[in-house]
mmCIF file with all atom_site columns, C-alpha atoms in Angstrom:
data_model
loop_
_atom_site.group_PDB
_atom_site.id
_atom_site.type_symbol
_atom_site.label_atom_id
_atom_site.label_alt_id
_atom_site.label_comp_id
_atom_site.label_asym_id
_atom_site.label_entity_id
_atom_site.label_seq_id
_atom_site.pdbx_PDB_ins_code
_atom_site.Cartn_x
_atom_site.Cartn_y
_atom_site.Cartn_z
_atom_site.occupancy
_atom_site.B_iso_or_equiv
_atom_site.pdbx_formal_charge
_atom_site.auth_seq_id
_atom_site.auth_comp_id
_atom_site.auth_asym_id
_atom_site.auth_atom_id
_atom_site.pdbx_PDB_model_num
ATOM 1   C CA . ARG A 1 1   ? -109.964 75.118  172.452 1.00 78.00 ? 13  ARG A CA 1
ATOM 2   C CA . LYS A 1 2   ? -111.730 76.939  169.832 1.00 86.00 ? 14  LYS A CA 1
ATOM 3   C CA . TYR A 1 3   ? -115.261 78.516  170.025 1.00 90.00 ? 15  TYR A CA 1
ATOM 4   C CA . SER A 1 4   ? -116.888 80.426  167.469 1.00 92.00 ? 16  SER A CA 1
ATOM 5   C CA . GLY A 1 5   ? -119.193 83.468  168.443 1.00 93.00 ? 17  GLY A CA 1
ATOM 6   C CA . ARG A 1 6   ? -119.310 87.159  168.423 1.00 91.00 ? 18  ARG A CA 1
ATOM 7   C CA . LEU A 1 7   ? -116.850 89.621  169.964 1.00 93.00 ? 19  LEU A CA 1
ATOM 8   C CA . LYS A 1 8   ? -118.518 92.956  171.118 1.00 92.00 ? 20  LYS A CA 1
ATOM 9   C CA . ILE A 1 9   ? -116.628 96.150  171.968 1.00 91.00 ? 21  ILE A CA 1
ATOM 10  C CA . CYS A 1 10  ? -118.110 98.051  174.710 1.00 89.00 ? 22  CYS A CA 1
ATOM 11  C CA . ALA A 1 11  ? -117.189 101.209 176.482 1.00 87.00 ? 23  ALA A CA 1
ATOM 12  C CA . ARG A 1 12  ? -115.254 99.512  179.523 1.00 91.00 ? 24  ARG A CA 1
ATOM 13  C CA . CYS A 1 13  ? -114.866 95.887  178.454 1.00 94.00 ? 25  CYS A CA 1
ATOM 14  C CA . LEU A 1 14  ? -114.825 93.362  175.744 1.00 96.00 ? 26  LEU A CA 1
ATOM 15  C CA . VAL A 1 15  ? -117.498 90.699  175.593 1.00 95.00 ? 27  VAL A CA 1
ATOM 16  C CA . PHE A 1 16  ? -117.302 87.234  173.765 1.00 95.00 ? 28  PHE A CA 1
ATOM 17  C CA . GLU A 1 17  ? -120.907 85.599  173.197 1.00 93.00 ? 29  GLU A CA 1
ATOM 18  C CA . PRO A 1 18  ? -120.609 82.047  171.877 1.00 93.00 ? 30  PRO A CA 1
ATOM 19  C CA . SER A 1 19  ? -122.621 80.771  169.020 1.00 92.00 ? 31  SER A CA 1
ATOM 20  C CA . ILE A 1 20  ? -125.857 78.669  169.808 1.00 89.00 ? 32  ILE A CA 1
ATOM 21  C CA . GLU A 1 21  ? -124.042 75.453  169.269 1.00 90.00 ? 33  GLU A CA 1
ATOM 22  C CA . PHE A 1 22  ? -121.843 76.442  172.099 1.00 91.00 ? 34  PHE A CA 1
ATOM 23  C CA . ILE A 1 23  ? -124.561 77.228  174.404 1.00 89.00 ? 35  ILE A CA 1
ATOM 24  C CA . ASN A 1 24  ? -122.970 75.296  177.341 1.00 91.00 ? 36  ASN A CA 1
ATOM 25  C CA . ILE A 1 25  ? -120.103 77.979  177.302 1.00 93.00 ? 37  ILE A CA 1
ATOM 26  C CA . PRO A 1 26  ? -120.628 80.984  179.326 1.00 94.00 ? 38  PRO A CA 1
ATOM 27  C CA . VAL A 1 27  ? -120.670 84.542  177.667 1.00 95.00 ? 39  VAL A CA 1
ATOM 28  C CA . LEU A 1 28  ? -117.095 85.913  178.783 1.00 96.00 ? 40  LEU A CA 1
ATOM 29  C CA . LYS A 1 29  ? -116.507 89.643  179.872 1.00 96.00 ? 41  LYS A CA 1
ATOM 30  C CA . PHE A 1 30  ? -113.091 91.012  179.885 1.00 97.00 ? 42  PHE A CA 1
ATOM 31  C CA . HIS A 1 31  ? -113.371 94.118  181.768 1.00 96.00 ? 43  HIS A CA 1
ATOM 32  C CA . PHE A 1 32  ? -110.589 96.772  181.172 1.00 95.00 ? 44  PHE A CA 1
ATOM 33  C CA . LYS A 1 33  ? -109.790 96.948  184.934 1.00 94.00 ? 45  LYS A CA 1
ATOM 34  C CA . TYR A 1 34  ? -108.446 93.480  184.962 1.00 95.00 ? 46  TYR A CA 1
ATOM 35  C CA . THR A 1 35  ? -106.855 93.748  181.587 1.00 95.00 ? 47  THR A CA 1
ATOM 36  C CA . ASP A 1 36  ? -103.077 94.162  181.390 1.00 95.00 ? 48  ASP A CA 1
ATOM 37  C CA . GLN A 1 37  ? -102.616 94.284  177.514 1.00 94.00 ? 49  GLN A CA 1
ATOM 38  C CA . ILE A 1 38  ? -104.437 94.298  174.271 1.00 96.00 ? 50  ILE A CA 1
ATOM 39  C CA . ARG A 1 39  ? -102.440 93.550  171.167 1.00 94.00 ? 51  ARG A CA 1
ATOM 40  C CA . GLU A 1 40  ? -102.223 92.054  167.568 1.00 94.00 ? 52  GLU A CA 1
ATOM 41  C CA . VAL A 1 41  ? -100.190 88.696  167.371 1.00 92.00 ? 53  VAL A CA 1
ATOM 42  C CA . VAL A 1 42  ? -99.256  86.605  164.494 1.00 88.00 ? 54  VAL A CA 1
ATOM 43  C CA . ASP A 1 43  ? -99.378  82.919  164.585 1.00 78.00 ? 55  ASP A CA 1
ATOM 44  C CA . THR A 1 44  ? -98.520  80.035  162.103 1.00 59.00 ? 56  THR A CA 1
ATOM 45  C CA . LEU A 1 45  ? -101.625 77.738  161.612 1.00 54.00 ? 57  LEU A CA 1
ATOM 46  C CA . ASN A 1 46  ? -102.452 74.925  159.230 1.00 49.00 ? 58  ASN A CA 1
ATOM 47  C CA . GLN A 1 47  ? -105.411 77.027  157.977 1.00 49.00 ? 59  GLN A CA 1
ATOM 48  C CA . VAL A 1 48  ? -104.732 80.614  156.495 1.00 48.00 ? 60  VAL A CA 1
ATOM 49  C CA . ASN A 1 49  ? -107.253 83.280  157.545 1.00 50.00 ? 61  ASN A CA 1
ATOM 50  C CA . ILE A 1 50  ? -108.511 85.454  154.382 1.00 47.00 ? 62  ILE A CA 1
ATOM 51  C CA . PHE A 1 51  ? -106.928 88.640  156.171 1.00 47.00 ? 63  PHE A CA 1
ATOM 52  C CA . SER A 1 52  ? -103.518 87.049  156.635 1.00 49.00 ? 64  SER A CA 1
ATOM 53  C CA . ASN A 1 53  ? -100.806 89.085  155.288 1.00 50.00 ? 65  ASN A CA 1
ATOM 54  C CA . GLU A 1 54  ? -98.247  86.493  155.198 1.00 51.00 ? 66  GLU A CA 1
ATOM 55  C CA . GLU A 1 55  ? -98.724  82.939  153.799 1.00 49.00 ? 67  GLU A CA 1
ATOM 56  C CA . GLY A 1 56  ? -99.521  80.407  156.572 1.00 47.00 ? 68  GLY A CA 1
ATOM 57  C CA . LYS A 1 57  ? -99.750  83.075  159.318 1.00 63.00 ? 69  LYS A CA 1
ATOM 58  C CA . ASN A 1 58  ? -102.818 84.376  160.918 1.00 82.00 ? 70  ASN A CA 1
ATOM 59  C CA . HIS A 1 59  ? -103.405 87.692  162.818 1.00 87.00 ? 71  HIS A CA 1
ATOM 60  C CA . PHE A 1 60  ? -105.063 87.489  166.219 1.00 92.00 ? 72  PHE A CA 1
ATOM 61  C CA . LEU A 1 61  ? -106.378 89.891  168.827 1.00 94.00 ? 73  LEU A CA 1
ATOM 62  C CA . ASP A 1 62  ? -104.565 88.788  172.137 1.00 95.00 ? 74  ASP A CA 1
ATOM 63  C CA . VAL A 1 63  ? -106.220 89.996  175.256 1.00 96.00 ? 75  VAL A CA 1
ATOM 64  C CA . VAL A 1 64  ? -104.271 89.454  178.485 1.00 96.00 ? 76  VAL A CA 1
ATOM 65  C CA . CYS A 1 65  ? -106.719 89.447  181.412 1.00 96.00 ? 77  CYS A CA 1
ATOM 66  C CA . ARG A 1 66  ? -106.138 88.324  184.869 1.00 95.00 ? 78  ARG A CA 1
ATOM 67  C CA . ARG A 1 67  ? -109.876 88.121  185.962 1.00 96.00 ? 79  ARG A CA 1
ATOM 68  C CA . VAL A 1 68  ? -112.713 86.799  183.348 1.00 96.00 ? 80  VAL A CA 1
ATOM 69  C CA . ILE A 1 69  ? -116.424 87.598  184.286 1.00 96.00 ? 81  ILE A CA 1
ATOM 70  C CA . GLU A 1 70  ? -118.510 84.530  183.302 1.00 96.00 ? 82  GLU A CA 1
ATOM 71  C CA . MET A 1 71  ? -122.429 84.695  182.652 1.00 94.00 ? 83  MET A CA 1
ATOM 72  C CA . LYS A 1 72  ? -125.289 82.635  181.078 1.00 91.00 ? 84  LYS A CA 1
ATOM 73  C CA . ALA A 1 73  ? -123.560 79.301  180.863 1.00 91.00 ? 85  ALA A CA 1
ATOM 74  C CA . ASN A 1 74  ? -126.140 76.959  179.397 1.00 90.00 ? 86  ASN A CA 1
ATOM 75  C CA . ASN A 1 75  ? -128.377 79.758  178.854 1.00 88.00 ? 87  ASN A CA 1
ATOM 76  C CA . VAL A 1 76  ? -129.134 80.192  182.474 1.00 90.00 ? 88  VAL A CA 1
ATOM 77  C CA . ASN A 1 77  ? -129.275 83.431  184.245 1.00 89.00 ? 89  ASN A CA 1
ATOM 78  C CA . TYR A 1 78  ? -127.231 83.519  187.558 1.00 88.00 ? 90  TYR A CA 1
ATOM 79  C CA . PRO A 1 79  ? -125.095 85.749  189.515 1.00 91.00 ? 91  PRO A CA 1
ATOM 80  C CA . TYR A 1 80  ? -121.965 86.790  187.579 1.00 93.00 ? 92  TYR A CA 1
ATOM 81  C CA . LYS A 1 81  ? -119.089 84.598  188.406 1.00 94.00 ? 93  LYS A CA 1
ATOM 82  C CA . HIS A 1 82  ? -115.393 86.181  188.401 1.00 95.00 ? 94  HIS A CA 1
ATOM 83  C CA . ARG A 1 83  ? -112.808 83.940  187.708 1.00 94.00 ? 95  ARG A CA 1
ATOM 84  C CA . GLU A 1 84  ? -109.216 84.762  188.839 1.00 95.00 ? 96  GLU A CA 1
ATOM 85  C CA . ILE A 1 85  ? -106.451 83.268  186.527 1.00 94.00 ? 97  ILE A CA 1
ATOM 86  C CA . ALA A 1 86  ? -103.129 83.073  188.603 1.00 92.00 ? 98  ALA A CA 1
ATOM 87  C CA . ASP A 1 87  ? -101.093 81.316  185.798 1.00 93.00 ? 99  ASP A CA 1
ATOM 88  C CA . PRO A 1 88  ? -99.667  84.150  183.349 1.00 91.00 ? 100 PRO A CA 1
ATOM 89  C CA . SER A 1 89  ? -99.806  81.504  180.509 1.00 89.00 ? 101 SER A CA 1
ATOM 90  C CA . LEU A 1 90  ? -103.437 81.301  180.847 1.00 91.00 ? 102 LEU A CA 1
ATOM 91  C CA . GLN A 1 91  ? -104.286 84.860  180.889 1.00 93.00 ? 103 GLN A CA 1
ATOM 92  C CA . HIS A 1 92  ? -104.010 85.069  176.963 1.00 94.00 ? 104 HIS A CA 1
ATOM 93  C CA . HIS A 1 93  ? -107.437 85.006  175.245 1.00 95.00 ? 105 HIS A CA 1
ATOM 94  C CA . ARG A 1 94  ? -107.040 84.933  171.655 1.00 94.00 ? 106 ARG A CA 1
ATOM 95  C CA . PHE A 1 95  ? -109.741 85.994  168.930 1.00 95.00 ? 107 PHE A CA 1
ATOM 96  C CA . ASN A 1 96  ? -109.462 85.277  165.001 1.00 92.00 ? 108 ASN A CA 1
ATOM 97  C CA . PRO A 1 97  ? -112.115 87.641  163.219 1.00 91.00 ? 109 PRO A CA 1
ATOM 98  C CA . ASP A 1 98  ? -113.979 86.142  160.314 1.00 89.00 ? 110 ASP A CA 1
ATOM 99  C CA . TYR A 1 99  ? -115.088 89.199  158.414 1.00 86.00 ? 111 TYR A CA 1
ATOM 100 C CA . ILE A 1 100 ? -112.657 92.090  159.389 1.00 88.00 ? 112 ILE A CA 1
ATOM 101 C CA . PRO A 1 101 ? -108.920 92.294  160.035 1.00 91.00 ? 113 PRO A CA 1
ATOM 102 C CA . VAL A 1 102 ? -107.534 93.059  163.574 1.00 93.00 ? 114 VAL A CA 1
ATOM 103 C CA . SER A 1 103 ? -106.180 96.250  162.217 1.00 91.00 ? 115 SER A CA 1
ATOM 104 C CA . LYS A 1 104 ? -109.558 97.824  161.514 1.00 92.00 ? 116 LYS A CA 1
ATOM 105 C CA . PHE A 1 105 ? -110.891 97.606  164.945 1.00 93.00 ? 117 PHE A CA 1
ATOM 106 C CA . LEU A 1 106 ? -107.816 97.347  167.274 1.00 95.00 ? 118 LEU A CA 1
ATOM 107 C CA . PRO A 1 107 ? -107.405 101.334 167.241 1.00 93.00 ? 119 PRO A CA 1
ATOM 108 C CA . LEU A 1 108 ? -110.925 101.791 168.632 1.00 92.00 ? 120 LEU A CA 1
ATOM 109 C CA . ILE A 1 109 ? -110.292 99.083  171.447 1.00 95.00 ? 121 ILE A CA 1
ATOM 110 C CA . ASN A 1 110 ? -106.950 100.752 172.455 1.00 94.00 ? 122 ASN A CA 1
ATOM 111 C CA . GLU A 1 111 ? -108.698 104.271 172.547 1.00 92.00 ? 123 GLU A CA 1
ATOM 112 C CA . LEU A 1 112 ? -111.348 102.856 175.016 1.00 93.00 ? 124 LEU A CA 1
ATOM 113 C CA . TYR A 1 113 ? -108.780 101.104 176.968 1.00 94.00 ? 125 TYR A CA 1
ATOM 114 C CA . THR A 1 114 ? -106.782 104.204 177.312 1.00 92.00 ? 126 THR A CA 1
ATOM 115 C CA . LEU A 1 115 ? -109.752 106.377 178.298 1.00 91.00 ? 127 LEU A CA 1
ATOM 116 C CA . PHE A 1 116 ? -110.627 103.887 180.966 1.00 91.00 ? 128 PHE A CA 1
ATOM 117 C CA . LYS A 1 117 ? -107.272 104.749 182.809 1.00 89.00 ? 129 LYS A CA 1
ATOM 118 C CA . LEU A 1 118 ? -108.309 108.615 182.869 1.00 89.00 ? 130 LEU A CA 1
ATOM 119 C CA . PRO A 1 119 ? -110.007 110.398 185.719 1.00 90.00 ? 131 PRO A CA 1
ATOM 120 C CA . ILE A 1 120 ? -113.909 109.694 185.643 1.00 88.00 ? 132 ILE A CA 1
ATOM 121 C CA . LYS A 1 121 ? -114.939 113.194 184.364 1.00 90.00 ? 133 LYS A CA 1
ATOM 122 C CA . GLN A 1 122 ? -112.154 113.144 181.559 1.00 90.00 ? 134 GLN A CA 1
ATOM 123 C CA . GLN A 1 123 ? -113.121 109.585 180.824 1.00 88.00 ? 135 GLN A CA 1
ATOM 124 C CA . GLN A 1 124 ? -117.002 110.395 180.348 1.00 88.00 ? 136 GLN A CA 1
ATOM 125 C CA . PHE A 1 125 ? -116.279 113.741 178.275 1.00 91.00 ? 137 PHE A CA 1
ATOM 126 C CA . ARG A 1 126 ? -114.107 112.098 175.955 1.00 90.00 ? 138 ARG A CA 1
ATOM 127 C CA . LEU A 1 127 ? -116.198 108.792 175.597 1.00 88.00 ? 139 LEU A CA 1
ATOM 128 C CA . LYS A 1 128 ? -119.322 111.000 174.773 1.00 87.00 ? 140 LYS A CA 1
ATOM 129 C CA . GLU A 1 129 ? -117.121 112.693 171.903 1.00 89.00 ? 141 GLU A CA 1
ATOM 130 C CA . LEU A 1 130 ? -116.280 109.241 170.657 1.00 86.00 ? 142 LEU A CA 1
ATOM 131 C CA . ILE A 1 131 ? -119.673 107.930 170.705 1.00 84.00 ? 143 ILE A CA 1
ATOM 132 C CA . PHE A 1 132 ? -120.992 111.099 168.885 1.00 86.00 ? 144 PHE A CA 1
ATOM 133 C CA . ASP A 1 133 ? -118.357 110.628 166.273 1.00 86.00 ? 145 ASP A CA 1
ATOM 134 C CA . LEU A 1 134 ? -118.811 107.085 165.589 1.00 82.00 ? 146 LEU A CA 1
ATOM 135 C CA . GLU A 1 135 ? -122.683 107.970 165.387 1.00 85.00 ? 147 GLU A CA 1
ATOM 136 C CA . LYS A 1 136 ? -122.058 110.827 162.814 1.00 84.00 ? 148 LYS A CA 1
ATOM 137 C CA . ARG A 1 137 ? -120.010 108.495 160.542 1.00 84.00 ? 149 ARG A CA 1
ATOM 138 C CA . SER A 1 138 ? -122.735 105.809 160.479 1.00 85.00 ? 150 SER A CA 1
ATOM 139 C CA . GLN A 1 139 ? -124.174 105.590 157.200 1.00 87.00 ? 151 GLN A CA 1
ATOM 140 C CA . PHE A 1 140 ? -127.601 104.497 156.158 1.00 90.00 ? 152 PHE A CA 1
ATOM 141 C CA . GLU A 1 141 ? -127.477 101.452 153.975 1.00 89.00 ? 153 GLU A CA 1
ATOM 142 C CA . LEU A 1 142 ? -129.413 102.315 150.378 1.00 90.00 ? 154 LEU A CA 1
ATOM 143 C CA . GLN A 1 143 ? -129.769 98.585  149.659 1.00 91.00 ? 155 GLN A CA 1
ATOM 144 C CA . TRP A 1 144 ? -132.548 98.704  152.421 1.00 92.00 ? 156 TRP A CA 1
ATOM 145 C CA . LEU A 1 145 ? -134.732 100.915 150.254 1.00 93.00 ? 157 LEU A CA 1
ATOM 146 C CA . ASN A 1 146 ? -137.379 99.278  147.889 1.00 89.00 ? 158 ASN A CA 1
ATOM 147 C CA . GLY A 1 147 ? -135.956 100.124 144.434 1.00 88.00 ? 159 GLY A CA 1
ATOM 148 C CA . LEU A 1 148 ? -135.026 103.500 142.694 1.00 90.00 ? 160 LEU A CA 1
ATOM 149 C CA . SER A 1 149 ? -138.356 105.099 143.305 1.00 92.00 ? 161 SER A CA 1
ATOM 150 C CA . GLU A 1 150 ? -137.837 105.189 147.108 1.00 94.00 ? 162 GLU A CA 1
ATOM 151 C CA . LYS A 1 151 ? -135.997 108.526 148.174 1.00 94.00 ? 163 LYS A CA 1
ATOM 152 C CA . ILE A 1 152 ? -134.846 109.507 151.554 1.00 95.00 ? 164 ILE A CA 1
ATOM 153 C CA . ILE A 1 153 ? -136.485 112.805 152.655 1.00 95.00 ? 165 ILE A CA 1
ATOM 154 C CA . CYS A 1 154 ? -135.081 113.010 156.073 1.00 94.00 ? 166 CYS A CA 1
ATOM 155 C CA . GLU A 1 155 ? -132.352 111.678 158.538 1.00 93.00 ? 167 GLU A CA 1
ATOM 156 C CA . CYS A 1 156 ? -131.835 112.475 162.160 1.00 91.00 ? 168 CYS A CA 1
ATOM 157 C CA . ARG A 1 157 ? -130.597 110.952 165.375 1.00 91.00 ? 169 ARG A CA 1
ATOM 158 C CA . VAL A 1 158 ? -133.177 109.802 167.713 1.00 91.00 ? 170 VAL A CA 1
ATOM 159 C CA . GLU A 1 159 ? -133.776 107.423 170.718 1.00 89.00 ? 171 GLU A CA 1
ATOM 160 C CA . GLU A 1 160 ? -136.206 104.442 170.899 1.00 89.00 ? 172 GLU A CA 1
ATOM 161 C CA . ILE A 1 161 ? -137.847 104.852 174.382 1.00 87.00 ? 173 ILE A CA 1
ATOM 162 C CA . SER A 1 162 ? -138.670 101.497 176.165 1.00 81.00 ? 174 SER A CA 1
ATOM 163 C CA . ARG A 1 163 ? -139.965 100.814 179.916 1.00 77.00 ? 175 ARG A CA 1
ATOM 164 C CA . TYR A 1 164 ? -136.496 100.546 181.038 1.00 78.00 ? 176 TYR A CA 1
ATOM 165 C CA . CYS A 1 165 ? -133.837 101.989 178.595 1.00 82.00 ? 177 CYS A CA 1
ATOM 166 C CA . SER A 1 166 ? -133.531 104.002 175.580 1.00 85.00 ? 178 SER A CA 1
ATOM 167 C CA . ILE A 1 167 ? -131.614 102.753 172.482 1.00 87.00 ? 179 ILE A CA 1
ATOM 168 C CA . PRO A 1 168 ? -129.895 105.307 170.328 1.00 89.00 ? 180 PRO A CA 1
ATOM 169 C CA . GLY A 1 169 ? -130.201 105.297 166.430 1.00 92.00 ? 181 GLY A CA 1
ATOM 170 C CA . LYS A 1 170 ? -131.025 107.249 163.266 1.00 93.00 ? 182 LYS A CA 1
ATOM 171 C CA . LEU A 1 171 ? -134.434 107.852 162.164 1.00 95.00 ? 183 LEU A CA 1
ATOM 172 C CA . VAL A 1 172 ? -134.545 107.867 158.183 1.00 95.00 ? 184 VAL A CA 1
ATOM 173 C CA . ILE A 1 173 ? -137.889 108.983 156.552 1.00 96.00 ? 185 ILE A CA 1
ATOM 174 C CA . THR A 1 174 ? -138.524 108.027 152.996 1.00 96.00 ? 186 THR A CA 1
ATOM 175 C CA . ASN A 1 175 ? -141.691 108.625 150.608 1.00 95.00 ? 187 ASN A CA 1
ATOM 176 C CA . TYR A 1 176 ? -142.688 104.960 151.425 1.00 95.00 ? 188 TYR A CA 1
ATOM 177 C CA . SER A 1 177 ? -141.479 103.808 154.811 1.00 95.00 ? 189 SER A CA 1
ATOM 178 C CA . LEU A 1 178 ? -140.007 104.950 158.219 1.00 95.00 ? 190 LEU A CA 1
ATOM 179 C CA . PHE A 1 179 ? -136.728 103.301 159.189 1.00 96.00 ? 191 PHE A CA 1
ATOM 180 C CA . PHE A 1 180 ? -134.977 103.025 162.452 1.00 95.00 ? 192 PHE A CA 1
ATOM 181 C CA . GLN A 1 181 ? -131.284 102.114 162.230 1.00 94.00 ? 193 GLN A CA 1
ATOM 182 C CA . TYR A 1 182 ? -129.672 101.045 165.346 1.00 91.00 ? 194 TYR A CA 1
ATOM 183 C CA . PHE A 1 183 ? -126.230 102.348 166.274 1.00 88.00 ? 195 PHE A CA 1
ATOM 184 C CA . ASN A 1 184 ? -125.526 99.142  168.266 1.00 81.00 ? 196 ASN A CA 1
ATOM 185 C CA . ASN A 1 185 ? -125.925 95.574  167.269 1.00 74.00 ? 197 ASN A CA 1
ATOM 186 C CA . ILE A 1 186 ? -128.040 94.317  170.060 1.00 71.00 ? 198 ILE A CA 1
ATOM 187 C CA . GLU A 1 187 ? -130.861 93.528  167.897 1.00 75.00 ? 199 GLU A CA 1
ATOM 188 C CA . THR A 1 188 ? -131.255 90.486  165.249 1.00 76.00 ? 200 THR A CA 1
ATOM 189 C CA . LYS A 1 189 ? -131.631 92.965  162.501 1.00 85.00 ? 201 LYS A CA 1
ATOM 190 C CA . PRO A 1 190 ? -129.721 96.306  161.925 1.00 90.00 ? 202 PRO A CA 1
ATOM 191 C CA . TYR A 1 191 ? -132.996 98.304  161.651 1.00 92.00 ? 203 TYR A CA 1
ATOM 192 C CA . ALA A 1 192 ? -136.587 98.465  161.701 1.00 93.00 ? 204 ALA A CA 1
ATOM 193 C CA . LYS A 1 193 ? -139.077 99.537  159.052 1.00 94.00 ? 205 LYS A CA 1
ATOM 194 C CA . TYR A 1 194 ? -142.297 100.529 159.135 1.00 94.00 ? 206 TYR A CA 1
ATOM 195 C CA . GLU A 1 195 ? -144.486 101.211 155.980 1.00 94.00 ? 207 GLU A CA 1
ATOM 196 C CA . ILE A 1 196 ? -145.995 104.720 156.031 1.00 92.00 ? 208 ILE A CA 1
ATOM 197 C CA . GLY A 1 197 ? -149.283 103.303 154.748 1.00 91.00 ? 209 GLY A CA 1
ATOM 198 C CA . LEU A 1 198 ? -149.785 100.989 157.496 1.00 93.00 ? 210 LEU A CA 1
ATOM 199 C CA . ILE A 1 199 ? -149.089 103.403 160.321 1.00 91.00 ? 211 ILE A CA 1
ATOM 200 C CA . VAL A 1 200 ? -152.348 104.351 161.970 1.00 92.00 ? 212 VAL A CA 1
ATOM 201 C CA . LYS A 1 201 ? -151.378 107.063 164.349 1.00 89.00 ? 213 LYS A CA 1
ATOM 202 C CA . MET A 1 202 ? -148.614 109.226 165.478 1.00 87.00 ? 214 MET A CA 1
ATOM 203 C CA . ILE A 1 203 ? -148.594 111.024 168.925 1.00 87.00 ? 215 ILE A CA 1
ATOM 204 C CA . LYS A 1 204 ? -146.287 113.649 170.256 1.00 85.00 ? 216 LYS A CA 1
ATOM 205 C CA . ARG A 1 205 ? -145.541 113.037 173.944 1.00 82.00 ? 217 ARG A CA 1
ATOM 206 C CA . ARG A 1 206 ? -143.236 113.677 176.729 1.00 80.00 ? 218 ARG A CA 1
ATOM 207 C CA . HIS A 1 207 ? -140.912 111.275 178.359 1.00 74.00 ? 219 HIS A CA 1
ATOM 208 C CA . MET A 1 208 ? -138.775 110.718 181.239 1.00 68.00 ? 220 MET A CA 1
ATOM 209 C CA . LEU A 1 209 ? -136.446 107.941 182.143 1.00 54.00 ? 221 LEU A CA 1
#
């Protein structure tokens, strides 16, 4: 069966979040601990994907996972359900990307999958390096500016502090606005925008999480 949705790449797992029309389907978590193989495969289909390299063939991400973690079926919060898959033929989970070819993001997944097998200290050190490199390459989209008169004055890495967590991102200050660009995609929009003329007060504070 086919379901549309979003595939999220995390440090130690892949997460498939179904679209709103499939709200009865649980969010699926494929932890690297239970994953035996991640690869690109080619299948012949009736409908050709825009990223197909050969006529009539689609390129899929194939994740071979013997245990799937299920959560939030019917949008209800409940304890995570670990579903064992004994039949090898049912351990294959395939994903067909709509907007980017598999070859663009498969190297990142494979690197994270390889990191997971390292000793914990090496794993954490290398993961920090990888995250820092990805954040450094993150570019601010100039299309978010209000015309040619708006100019970027300053850019720096910051964290948005909430009561329970901190969210990494990039602070961009222009002559009109203050932007906070999220490094992850947990929000519905890729950035938050605050017009400088509407900011009432700015306070310097210490924080500890």
